[in-house]
PDB file of C-alpha atoms in Angstrom:
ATOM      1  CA  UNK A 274      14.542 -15.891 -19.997  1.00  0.00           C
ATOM      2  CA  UNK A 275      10.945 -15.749 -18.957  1.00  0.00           C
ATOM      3  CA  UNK A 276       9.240 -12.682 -21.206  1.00  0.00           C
ATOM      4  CA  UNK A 277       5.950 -11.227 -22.050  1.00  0.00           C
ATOM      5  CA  UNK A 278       4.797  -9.567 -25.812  1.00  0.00           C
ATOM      6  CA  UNK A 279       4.821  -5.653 -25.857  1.00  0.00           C
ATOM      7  CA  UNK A 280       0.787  -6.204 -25.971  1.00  0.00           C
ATOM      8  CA  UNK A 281       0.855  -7.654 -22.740  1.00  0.00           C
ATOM      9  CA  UNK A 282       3.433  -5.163 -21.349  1.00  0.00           C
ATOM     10  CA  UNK A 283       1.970  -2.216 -22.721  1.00  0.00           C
ATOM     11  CA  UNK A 284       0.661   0.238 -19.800  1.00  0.00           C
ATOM     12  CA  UNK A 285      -3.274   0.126 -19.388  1.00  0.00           C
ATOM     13  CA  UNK A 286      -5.227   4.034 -19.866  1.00  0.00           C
ATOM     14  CA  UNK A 287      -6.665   2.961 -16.518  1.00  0.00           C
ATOM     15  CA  UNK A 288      -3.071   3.271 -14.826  1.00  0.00           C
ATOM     16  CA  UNK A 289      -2.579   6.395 -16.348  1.00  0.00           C
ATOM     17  CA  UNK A 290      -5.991   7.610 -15.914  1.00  0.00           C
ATOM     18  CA  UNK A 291      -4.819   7.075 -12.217  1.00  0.00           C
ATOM     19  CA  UNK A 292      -1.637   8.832 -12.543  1.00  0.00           C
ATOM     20  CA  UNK A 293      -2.995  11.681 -13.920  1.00  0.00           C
ATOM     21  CA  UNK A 294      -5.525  11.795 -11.361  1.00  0.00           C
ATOM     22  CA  UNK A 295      -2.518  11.657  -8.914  1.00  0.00           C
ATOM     23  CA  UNK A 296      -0.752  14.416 -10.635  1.00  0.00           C
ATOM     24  CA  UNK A 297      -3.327  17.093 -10.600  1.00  0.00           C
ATOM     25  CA  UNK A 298      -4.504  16.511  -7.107  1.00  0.00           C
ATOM     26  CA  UNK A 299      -1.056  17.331  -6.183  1.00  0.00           C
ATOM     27  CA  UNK A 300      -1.282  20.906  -8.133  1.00  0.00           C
ATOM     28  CA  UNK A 301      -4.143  20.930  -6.376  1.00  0.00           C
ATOM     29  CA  UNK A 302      -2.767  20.782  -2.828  1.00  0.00           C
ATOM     30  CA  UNK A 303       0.425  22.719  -3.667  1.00  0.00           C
ATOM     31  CA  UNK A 304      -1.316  25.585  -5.148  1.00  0.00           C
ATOM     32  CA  UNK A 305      -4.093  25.445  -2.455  1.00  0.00           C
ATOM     33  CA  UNK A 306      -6.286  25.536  -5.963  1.00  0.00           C
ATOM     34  CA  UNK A 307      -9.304  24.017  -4.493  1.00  0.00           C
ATOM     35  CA  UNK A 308     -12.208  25.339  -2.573  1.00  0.00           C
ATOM     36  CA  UNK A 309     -11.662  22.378  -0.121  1.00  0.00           C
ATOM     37  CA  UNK A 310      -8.404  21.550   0.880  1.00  0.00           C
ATOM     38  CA  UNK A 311      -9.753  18.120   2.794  1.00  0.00           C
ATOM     39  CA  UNK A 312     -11.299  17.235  -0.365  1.00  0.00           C
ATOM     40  CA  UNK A 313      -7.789  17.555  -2.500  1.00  0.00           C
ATOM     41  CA  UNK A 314      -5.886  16.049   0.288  1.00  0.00           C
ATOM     42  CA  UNK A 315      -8.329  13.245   0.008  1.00  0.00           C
ATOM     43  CA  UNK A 316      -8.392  13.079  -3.675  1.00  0.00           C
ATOM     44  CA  UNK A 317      -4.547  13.096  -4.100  1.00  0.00           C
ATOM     45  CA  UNK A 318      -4.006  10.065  -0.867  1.00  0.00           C
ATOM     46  CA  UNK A 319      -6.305   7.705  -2.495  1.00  0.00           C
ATOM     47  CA  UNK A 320      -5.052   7.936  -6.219  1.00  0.00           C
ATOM     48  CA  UNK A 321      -1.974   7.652  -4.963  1.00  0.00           C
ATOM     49  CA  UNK A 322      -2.766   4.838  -2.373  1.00  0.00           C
ATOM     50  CA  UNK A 323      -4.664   3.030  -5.499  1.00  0.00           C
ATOM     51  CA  UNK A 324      -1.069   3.837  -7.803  1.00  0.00           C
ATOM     52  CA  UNK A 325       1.145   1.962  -5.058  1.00  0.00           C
ATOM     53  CA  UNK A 326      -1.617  -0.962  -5.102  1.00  0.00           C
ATOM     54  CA  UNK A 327      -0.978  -1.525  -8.628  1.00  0.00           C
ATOM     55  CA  UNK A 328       2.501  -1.023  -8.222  1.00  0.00           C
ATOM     56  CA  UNK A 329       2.353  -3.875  -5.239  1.00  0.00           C
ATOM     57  CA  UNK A 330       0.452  -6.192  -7.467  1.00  0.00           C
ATOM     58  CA  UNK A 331       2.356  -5.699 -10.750  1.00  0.00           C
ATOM     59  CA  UNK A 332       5.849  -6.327  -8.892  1.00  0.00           C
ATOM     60  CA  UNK A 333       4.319 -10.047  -7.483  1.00  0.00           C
ATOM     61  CA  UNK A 334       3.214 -10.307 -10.879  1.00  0.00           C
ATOM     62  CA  UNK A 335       6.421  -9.407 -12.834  1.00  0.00           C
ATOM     63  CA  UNK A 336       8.588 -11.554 -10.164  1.00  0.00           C
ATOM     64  CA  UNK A 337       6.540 -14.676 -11.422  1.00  0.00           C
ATOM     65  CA  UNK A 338       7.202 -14.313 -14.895  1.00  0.00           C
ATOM     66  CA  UNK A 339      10.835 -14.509 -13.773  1.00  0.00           C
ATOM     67  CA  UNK A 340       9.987 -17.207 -12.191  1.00  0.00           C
ATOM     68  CA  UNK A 341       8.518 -19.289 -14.257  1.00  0.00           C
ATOM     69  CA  UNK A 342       4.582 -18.145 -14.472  1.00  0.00           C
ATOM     70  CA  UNK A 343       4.174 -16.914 -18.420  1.00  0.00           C
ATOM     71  CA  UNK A 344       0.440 -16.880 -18.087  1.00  0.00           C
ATOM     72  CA  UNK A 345       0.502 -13.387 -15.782  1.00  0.00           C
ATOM     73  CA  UNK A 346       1.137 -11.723 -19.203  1.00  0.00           C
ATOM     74  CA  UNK A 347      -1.887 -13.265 -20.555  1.00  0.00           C
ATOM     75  CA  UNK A 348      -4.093 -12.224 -17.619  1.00  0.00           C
ATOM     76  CA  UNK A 349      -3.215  -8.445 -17.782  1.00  0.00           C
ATOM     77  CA  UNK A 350      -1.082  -8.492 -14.780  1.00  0.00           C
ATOM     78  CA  UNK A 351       1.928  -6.602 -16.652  1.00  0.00           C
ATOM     79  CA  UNK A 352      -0.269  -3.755 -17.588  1.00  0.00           C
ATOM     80  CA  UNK A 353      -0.754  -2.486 -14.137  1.00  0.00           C
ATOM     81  CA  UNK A 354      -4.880  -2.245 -14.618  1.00  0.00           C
ATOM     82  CA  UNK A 355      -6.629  -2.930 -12.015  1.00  0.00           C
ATOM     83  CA  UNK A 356      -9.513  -3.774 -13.086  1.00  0.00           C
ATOM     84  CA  UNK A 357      -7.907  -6.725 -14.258  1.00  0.00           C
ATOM     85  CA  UNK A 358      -7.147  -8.348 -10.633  1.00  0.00           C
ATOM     86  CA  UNK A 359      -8.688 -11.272  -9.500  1.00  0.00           C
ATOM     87  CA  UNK A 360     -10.136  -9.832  -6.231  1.00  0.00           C
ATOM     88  CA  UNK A 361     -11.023  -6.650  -7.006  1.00  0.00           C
ATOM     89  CA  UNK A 362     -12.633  -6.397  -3.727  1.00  0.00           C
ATOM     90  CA  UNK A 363      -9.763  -7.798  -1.808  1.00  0.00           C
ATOM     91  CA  UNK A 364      -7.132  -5.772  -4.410  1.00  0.00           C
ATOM     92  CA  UNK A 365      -8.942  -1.925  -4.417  1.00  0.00           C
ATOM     93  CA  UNK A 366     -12.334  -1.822  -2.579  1.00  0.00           C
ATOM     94  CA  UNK A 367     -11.317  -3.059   1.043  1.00  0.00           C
ATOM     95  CA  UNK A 368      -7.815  -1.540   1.116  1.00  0.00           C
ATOM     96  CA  UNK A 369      -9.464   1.923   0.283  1.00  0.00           C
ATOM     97  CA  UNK A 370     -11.900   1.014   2.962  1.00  0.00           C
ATOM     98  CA  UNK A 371      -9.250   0.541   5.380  1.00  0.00           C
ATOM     99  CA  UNK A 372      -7.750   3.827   4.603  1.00  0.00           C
ATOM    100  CA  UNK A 373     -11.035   5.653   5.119  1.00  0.00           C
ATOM    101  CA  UNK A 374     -11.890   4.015   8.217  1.00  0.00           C
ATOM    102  CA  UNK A 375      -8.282   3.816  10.164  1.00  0.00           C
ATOM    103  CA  UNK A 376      -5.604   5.261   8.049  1.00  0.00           C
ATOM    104  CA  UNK A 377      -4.331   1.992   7.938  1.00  0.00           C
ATOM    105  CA  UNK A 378      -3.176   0.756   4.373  1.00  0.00           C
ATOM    106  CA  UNK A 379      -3.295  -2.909   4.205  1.00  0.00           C
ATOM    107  CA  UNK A 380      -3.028  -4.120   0.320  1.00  0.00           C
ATOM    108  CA  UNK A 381      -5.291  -7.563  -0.208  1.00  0.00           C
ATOM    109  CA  UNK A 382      -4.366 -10.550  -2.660  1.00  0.00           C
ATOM    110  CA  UNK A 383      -4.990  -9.764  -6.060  1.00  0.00           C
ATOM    111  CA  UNK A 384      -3.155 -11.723  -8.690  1.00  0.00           C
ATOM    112  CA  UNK A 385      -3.452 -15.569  -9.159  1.00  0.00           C
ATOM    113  CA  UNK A 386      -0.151 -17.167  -9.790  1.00  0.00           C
ATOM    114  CA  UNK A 387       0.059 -20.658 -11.041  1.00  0.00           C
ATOM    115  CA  UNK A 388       2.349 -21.660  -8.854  1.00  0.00           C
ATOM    116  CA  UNK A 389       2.961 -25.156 -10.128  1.00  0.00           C
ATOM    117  CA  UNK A 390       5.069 -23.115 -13.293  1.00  0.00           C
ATOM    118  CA  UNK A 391       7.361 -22.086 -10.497  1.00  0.00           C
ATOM    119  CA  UNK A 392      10.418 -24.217  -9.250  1.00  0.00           C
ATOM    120  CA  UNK A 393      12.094 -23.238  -6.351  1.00  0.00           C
ATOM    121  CA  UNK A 394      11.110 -22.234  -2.837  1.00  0.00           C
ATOM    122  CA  UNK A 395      13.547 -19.413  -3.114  1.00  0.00           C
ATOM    123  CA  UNK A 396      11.546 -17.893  -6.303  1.00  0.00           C
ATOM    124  CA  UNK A 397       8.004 -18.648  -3.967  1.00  0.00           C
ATOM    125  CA  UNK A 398       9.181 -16.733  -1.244  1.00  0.00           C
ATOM    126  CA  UNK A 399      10.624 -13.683  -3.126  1.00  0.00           C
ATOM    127  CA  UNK A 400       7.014 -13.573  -5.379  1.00  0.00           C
ATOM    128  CA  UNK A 401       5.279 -13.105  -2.437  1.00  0.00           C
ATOM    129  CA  UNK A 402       7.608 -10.722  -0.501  1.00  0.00           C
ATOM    130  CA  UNK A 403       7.428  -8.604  -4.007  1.00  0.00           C
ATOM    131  CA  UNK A 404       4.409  -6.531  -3.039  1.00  0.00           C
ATOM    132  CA  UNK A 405       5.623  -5.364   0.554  1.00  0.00           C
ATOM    133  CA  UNK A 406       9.049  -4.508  -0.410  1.00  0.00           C
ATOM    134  CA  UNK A 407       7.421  -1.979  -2.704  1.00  0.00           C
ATOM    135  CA  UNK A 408       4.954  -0.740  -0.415  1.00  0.00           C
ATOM    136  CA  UNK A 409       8.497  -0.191   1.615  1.00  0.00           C
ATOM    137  CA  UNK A 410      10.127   1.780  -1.908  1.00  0.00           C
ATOM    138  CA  UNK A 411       7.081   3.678  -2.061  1.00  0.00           C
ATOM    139  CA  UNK A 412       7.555   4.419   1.284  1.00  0.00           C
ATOM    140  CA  UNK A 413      10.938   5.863   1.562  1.00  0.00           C
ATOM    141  CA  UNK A 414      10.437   7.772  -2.100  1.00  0.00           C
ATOM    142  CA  UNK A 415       7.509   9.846  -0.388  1.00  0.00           C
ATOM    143  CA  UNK A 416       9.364  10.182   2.785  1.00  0.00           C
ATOM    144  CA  UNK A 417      12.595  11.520   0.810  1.00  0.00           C
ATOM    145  CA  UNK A 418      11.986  15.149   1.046  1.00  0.00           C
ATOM    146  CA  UNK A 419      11.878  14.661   4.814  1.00  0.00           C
ATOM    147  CA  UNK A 420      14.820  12.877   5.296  1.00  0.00           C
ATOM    148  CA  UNK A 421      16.595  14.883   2.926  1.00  0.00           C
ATOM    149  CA  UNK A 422      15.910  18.000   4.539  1.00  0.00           C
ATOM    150  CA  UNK A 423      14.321  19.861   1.684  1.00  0.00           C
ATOM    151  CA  UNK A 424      10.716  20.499   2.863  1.00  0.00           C
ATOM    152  CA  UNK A 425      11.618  23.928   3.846  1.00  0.00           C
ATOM    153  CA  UNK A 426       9.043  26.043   1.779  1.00  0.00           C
ATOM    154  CA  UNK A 427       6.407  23.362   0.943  1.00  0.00           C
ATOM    155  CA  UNK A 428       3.441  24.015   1.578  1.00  0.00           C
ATOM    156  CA  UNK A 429       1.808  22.919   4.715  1.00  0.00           C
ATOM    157  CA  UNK A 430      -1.067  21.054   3.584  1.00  0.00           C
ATOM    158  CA  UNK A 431       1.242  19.487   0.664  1.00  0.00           C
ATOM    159  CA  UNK A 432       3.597  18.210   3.489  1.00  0.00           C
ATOM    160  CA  UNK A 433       0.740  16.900   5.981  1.00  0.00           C
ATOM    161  CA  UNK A 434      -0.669  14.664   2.851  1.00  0.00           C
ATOM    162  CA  UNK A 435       3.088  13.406   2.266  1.00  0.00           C
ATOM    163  CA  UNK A 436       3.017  12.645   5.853  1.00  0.00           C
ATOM    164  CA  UNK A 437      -0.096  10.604   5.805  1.00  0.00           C
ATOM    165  CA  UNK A 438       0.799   8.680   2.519  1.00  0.00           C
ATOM    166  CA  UNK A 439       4.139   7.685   4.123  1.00  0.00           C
ATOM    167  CA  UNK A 440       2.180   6.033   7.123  1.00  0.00           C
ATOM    168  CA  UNK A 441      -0.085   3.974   4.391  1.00  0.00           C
ATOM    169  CA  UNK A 442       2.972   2.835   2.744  1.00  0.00           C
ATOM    170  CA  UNK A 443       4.483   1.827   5.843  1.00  0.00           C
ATOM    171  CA  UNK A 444       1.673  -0.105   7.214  1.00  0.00           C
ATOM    172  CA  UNK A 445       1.425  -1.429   4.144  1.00  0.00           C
ATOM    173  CA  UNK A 446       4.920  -2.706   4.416  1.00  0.00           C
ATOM    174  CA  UNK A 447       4.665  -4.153   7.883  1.00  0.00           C
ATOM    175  CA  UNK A 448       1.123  -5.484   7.973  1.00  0.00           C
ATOM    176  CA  UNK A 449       1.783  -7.240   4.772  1.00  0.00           C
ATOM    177  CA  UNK A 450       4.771  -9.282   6.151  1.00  0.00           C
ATOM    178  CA  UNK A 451       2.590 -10.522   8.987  1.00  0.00           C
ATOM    179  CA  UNK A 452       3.535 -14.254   8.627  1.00  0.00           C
ATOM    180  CA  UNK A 453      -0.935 -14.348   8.629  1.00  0.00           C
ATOM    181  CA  UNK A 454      -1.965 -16.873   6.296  1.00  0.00           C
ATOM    182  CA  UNK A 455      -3.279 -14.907   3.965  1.00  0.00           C
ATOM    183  CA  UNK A 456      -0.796 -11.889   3.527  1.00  0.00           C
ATOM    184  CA  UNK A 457       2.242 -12.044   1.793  1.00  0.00           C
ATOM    185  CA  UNK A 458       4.425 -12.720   5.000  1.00  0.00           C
ATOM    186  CA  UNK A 459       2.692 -15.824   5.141  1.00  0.00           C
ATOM    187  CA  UNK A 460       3.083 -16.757   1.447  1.00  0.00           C
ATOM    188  CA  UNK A 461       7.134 -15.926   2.270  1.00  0.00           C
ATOM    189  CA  UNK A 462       7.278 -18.379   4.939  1.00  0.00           C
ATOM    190  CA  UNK A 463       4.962 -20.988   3.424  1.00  0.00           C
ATOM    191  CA  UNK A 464       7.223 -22.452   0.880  1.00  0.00           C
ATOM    192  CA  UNK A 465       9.272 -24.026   3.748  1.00  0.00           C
ATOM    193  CA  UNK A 466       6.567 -25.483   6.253  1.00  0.00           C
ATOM    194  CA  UNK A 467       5.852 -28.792   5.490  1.00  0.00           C
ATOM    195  CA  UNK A 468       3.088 -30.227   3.406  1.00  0.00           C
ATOM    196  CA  UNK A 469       1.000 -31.250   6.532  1.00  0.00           C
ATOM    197  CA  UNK A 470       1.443 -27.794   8.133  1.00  0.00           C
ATOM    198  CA  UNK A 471       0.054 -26.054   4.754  1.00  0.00           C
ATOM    199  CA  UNK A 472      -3.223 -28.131   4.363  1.00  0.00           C
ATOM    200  CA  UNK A 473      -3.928 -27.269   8.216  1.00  0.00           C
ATOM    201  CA  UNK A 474      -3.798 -23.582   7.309  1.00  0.00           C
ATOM    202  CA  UNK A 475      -5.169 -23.427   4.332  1.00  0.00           C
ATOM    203  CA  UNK A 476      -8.467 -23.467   4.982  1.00  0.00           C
ATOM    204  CA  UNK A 477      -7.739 -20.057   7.209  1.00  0.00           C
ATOM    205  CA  UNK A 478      -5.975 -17.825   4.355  1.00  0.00           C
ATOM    206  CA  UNK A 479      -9.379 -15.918   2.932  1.00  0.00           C
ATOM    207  CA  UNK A 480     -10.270 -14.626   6.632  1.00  0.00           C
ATOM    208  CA  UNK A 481      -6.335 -13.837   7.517  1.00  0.00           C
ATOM    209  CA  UNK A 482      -6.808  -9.932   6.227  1.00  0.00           C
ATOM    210  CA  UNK A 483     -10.056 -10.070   8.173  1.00  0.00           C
ATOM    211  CA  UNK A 484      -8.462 -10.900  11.323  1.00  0.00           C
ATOM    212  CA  UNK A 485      -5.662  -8.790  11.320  1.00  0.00           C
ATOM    213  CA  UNK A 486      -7.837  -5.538  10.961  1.00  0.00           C
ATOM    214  CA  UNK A 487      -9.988  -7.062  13.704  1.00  0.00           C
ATOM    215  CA  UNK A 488      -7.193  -6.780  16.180  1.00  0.00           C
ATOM    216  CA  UNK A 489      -6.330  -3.250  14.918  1.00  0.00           C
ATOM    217  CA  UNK A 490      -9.510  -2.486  16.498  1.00  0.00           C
ATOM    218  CA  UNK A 491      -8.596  -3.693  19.947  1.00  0.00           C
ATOM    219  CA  UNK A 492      -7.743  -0.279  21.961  1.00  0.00           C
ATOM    220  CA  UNK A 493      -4.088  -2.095  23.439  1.00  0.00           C
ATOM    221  CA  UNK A 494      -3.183  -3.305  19.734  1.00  0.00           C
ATOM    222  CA  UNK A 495      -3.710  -0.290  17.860  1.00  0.00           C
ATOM    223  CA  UNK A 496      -1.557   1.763  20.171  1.00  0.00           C
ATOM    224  CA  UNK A 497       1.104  -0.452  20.538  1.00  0.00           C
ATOM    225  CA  UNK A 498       1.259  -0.927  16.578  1.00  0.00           C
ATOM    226  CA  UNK A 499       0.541   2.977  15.925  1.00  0.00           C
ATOM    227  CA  UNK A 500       3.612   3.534  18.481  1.00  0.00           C
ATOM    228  CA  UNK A 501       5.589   1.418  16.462  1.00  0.00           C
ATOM    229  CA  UNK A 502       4.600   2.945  13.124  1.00  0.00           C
ATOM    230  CA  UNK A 503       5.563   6.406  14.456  1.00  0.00           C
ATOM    231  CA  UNK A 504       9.254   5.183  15.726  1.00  0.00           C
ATOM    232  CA  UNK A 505       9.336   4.181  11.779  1.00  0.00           C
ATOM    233  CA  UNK A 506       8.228   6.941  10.433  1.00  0.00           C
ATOM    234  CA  UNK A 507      10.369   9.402  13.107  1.00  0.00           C
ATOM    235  CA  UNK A 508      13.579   7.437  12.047  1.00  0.00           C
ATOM    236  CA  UNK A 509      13.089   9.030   8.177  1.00  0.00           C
ATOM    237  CA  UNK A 510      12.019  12.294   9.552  1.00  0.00           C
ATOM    238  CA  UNK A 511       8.512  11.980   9.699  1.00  0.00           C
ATOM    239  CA  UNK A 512       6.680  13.337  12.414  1.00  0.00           C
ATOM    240  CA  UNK A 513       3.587  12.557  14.683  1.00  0.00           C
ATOM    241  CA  UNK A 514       2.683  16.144  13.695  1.00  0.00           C
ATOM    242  CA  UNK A 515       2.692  15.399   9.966  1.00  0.00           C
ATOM    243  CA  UNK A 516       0.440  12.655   9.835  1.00  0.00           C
ATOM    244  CA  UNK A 517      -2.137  13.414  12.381  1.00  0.00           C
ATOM    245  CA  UNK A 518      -3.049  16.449  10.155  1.00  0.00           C
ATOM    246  CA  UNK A 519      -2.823  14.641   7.138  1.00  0.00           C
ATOM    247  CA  UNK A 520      -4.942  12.155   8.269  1.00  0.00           C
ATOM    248  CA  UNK A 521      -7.588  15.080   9.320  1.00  0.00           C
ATOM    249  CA  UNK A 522      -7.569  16.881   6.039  1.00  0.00           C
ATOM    250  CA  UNK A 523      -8.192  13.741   4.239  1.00  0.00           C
ATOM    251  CA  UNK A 524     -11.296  13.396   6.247  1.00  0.00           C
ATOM    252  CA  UNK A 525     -12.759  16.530   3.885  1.00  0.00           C
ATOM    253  CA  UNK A 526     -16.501  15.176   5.150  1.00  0.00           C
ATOM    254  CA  UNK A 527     -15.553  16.036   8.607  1.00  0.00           C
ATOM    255  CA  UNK A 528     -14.727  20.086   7.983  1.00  0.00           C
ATOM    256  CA  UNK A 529     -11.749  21.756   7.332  1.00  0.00           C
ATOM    257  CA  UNK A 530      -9.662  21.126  10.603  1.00  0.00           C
ATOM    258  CA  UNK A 531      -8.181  24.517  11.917  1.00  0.00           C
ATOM    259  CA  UNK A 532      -4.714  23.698  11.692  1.00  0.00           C
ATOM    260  CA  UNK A 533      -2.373  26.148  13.949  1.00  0.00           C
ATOM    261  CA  UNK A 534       0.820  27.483  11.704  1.00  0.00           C
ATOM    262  CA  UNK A 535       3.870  25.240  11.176  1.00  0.00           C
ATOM    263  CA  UNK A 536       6.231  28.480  11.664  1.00  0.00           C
ATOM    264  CA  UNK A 537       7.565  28.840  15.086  1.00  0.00           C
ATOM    265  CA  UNK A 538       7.156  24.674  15.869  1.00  0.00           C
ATOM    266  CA  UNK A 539       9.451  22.712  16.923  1.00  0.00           C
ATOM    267  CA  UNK A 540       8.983  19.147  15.017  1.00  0.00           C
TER     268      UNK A 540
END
């Protein structure tokens, strides 16, 4: 069986760093602590978005070593650091960008895989379909206290930022298995298209992440994706409501938006 040292597999202080960022952000919004609650909201969506990045890239990562790849121990895959990613800018600095922008979270290629150590088109496929399915964990873990039923006392702003994490994760999910060369929907498929087939669309994979967000920007697109998103996200209990205001409060350099009371809606 495939296997990494403890070394390799130890958790990096950068990871944790991010955690713990994570963690007290979240005081932050439940207690209402802070002086801004944009600025909280903001604080706590992107550590966490960053977290499930790492998370994305470490389960492509630890899939390969089960497949085959023993050398994503040696690059610092296993120890969920980002700063250890081959595309930083791809992996951290565009997705964040993304968020900030759009709200939409769309996770870029970040670890190399030698994927010559790999036998198998089976084992291709389920490396690359690694990082979306757990965008899609991530996903229905933040959207549990919805669809359980037990956000009855949370705090408003607390449940507005859950809200607009669960869209990133879900966006995540579903951009990312776009079969765009590319994304990892592509890299799914692409083990069974023929040799010819792969060369020809080769050459398009570093512009594929590019492309997609361009046509998020095309009025007809976005709405028709957003609309889809929201049937998603209303099927675990999620609501339009929810992540409209999350999305405002995270936009701290805009003002505090003057949110009218949750008591007496009907979501």
């Amino acid at each position: 069986m495939p296997t990494a040292t403890r070394g390799e597999r130890r958790v990096s202080p950068v990871f944790l760093a991010l955690v713990a960022i994570m963690g007290v952000s979240i005081w932050a919004v439940w207690t209402d602590f802070s002086a801004s609650p944009g600025f909280a909201v903001f604080l706590f969506v992107v550590s966490g978005w960053v977290v499930s990045l790492c998370l994305h890239e470490y389960a492509h990562a630890r899939t390969a070593l089960h497949g085959g790849d023993l050398t994503v121990g040696a690059k610092g895959y296993l120890t969920l650091d980002p700063l250890k990613y081959t595309h930083a800018l791809l992996s951290i600095v565009l997705p964040v960008i993304f968020v900030i922008m759009g709200g939409i979270g769309l996770p870029g290629g970040a670890v190399f895989i030698e994927r010559h150590r790999i036998r198998g088109r089976w084992k291709h496929s389920m490396i690359s379909a690694a990082g979306p399915l757990t965008n899609a964990a991530f996903a229905v873990v933040v959207t549990a206290p919805f669809w359980l039923g037990t956000m009855d006392g949370v705090p408003d702003h607390f449940r507005y930022a859950l809200g607009f994490m669960a869209q990133l994760q879900v966006t995540a999910a579903i951009l990312n298995f776009l079969p765009v060369p590319g994304l990892d929907g592509y890299g799914v498929i692409e083990p069974w298209l023929s040799y010819k087939v792969r060369r020809q669309v080769e050459p398009f994979a570093p512009f594929g992440i590019l492309a997609v967000f361009g046509f998020l920007w095309i009025p007809e697109v976005n709405h028709a994706f957003f609309d889809m998103i929201d049937a998603v996200l209303r099927s675990l209990d999620v609501t339009a409501w929810d992540t409209y205001w999350g999305q405002e409060l995270f936009r701290f350099w805009q003002g505090t938006p003057d949110i009218p009371p949750l008591s007496g809606i009907v979501l």
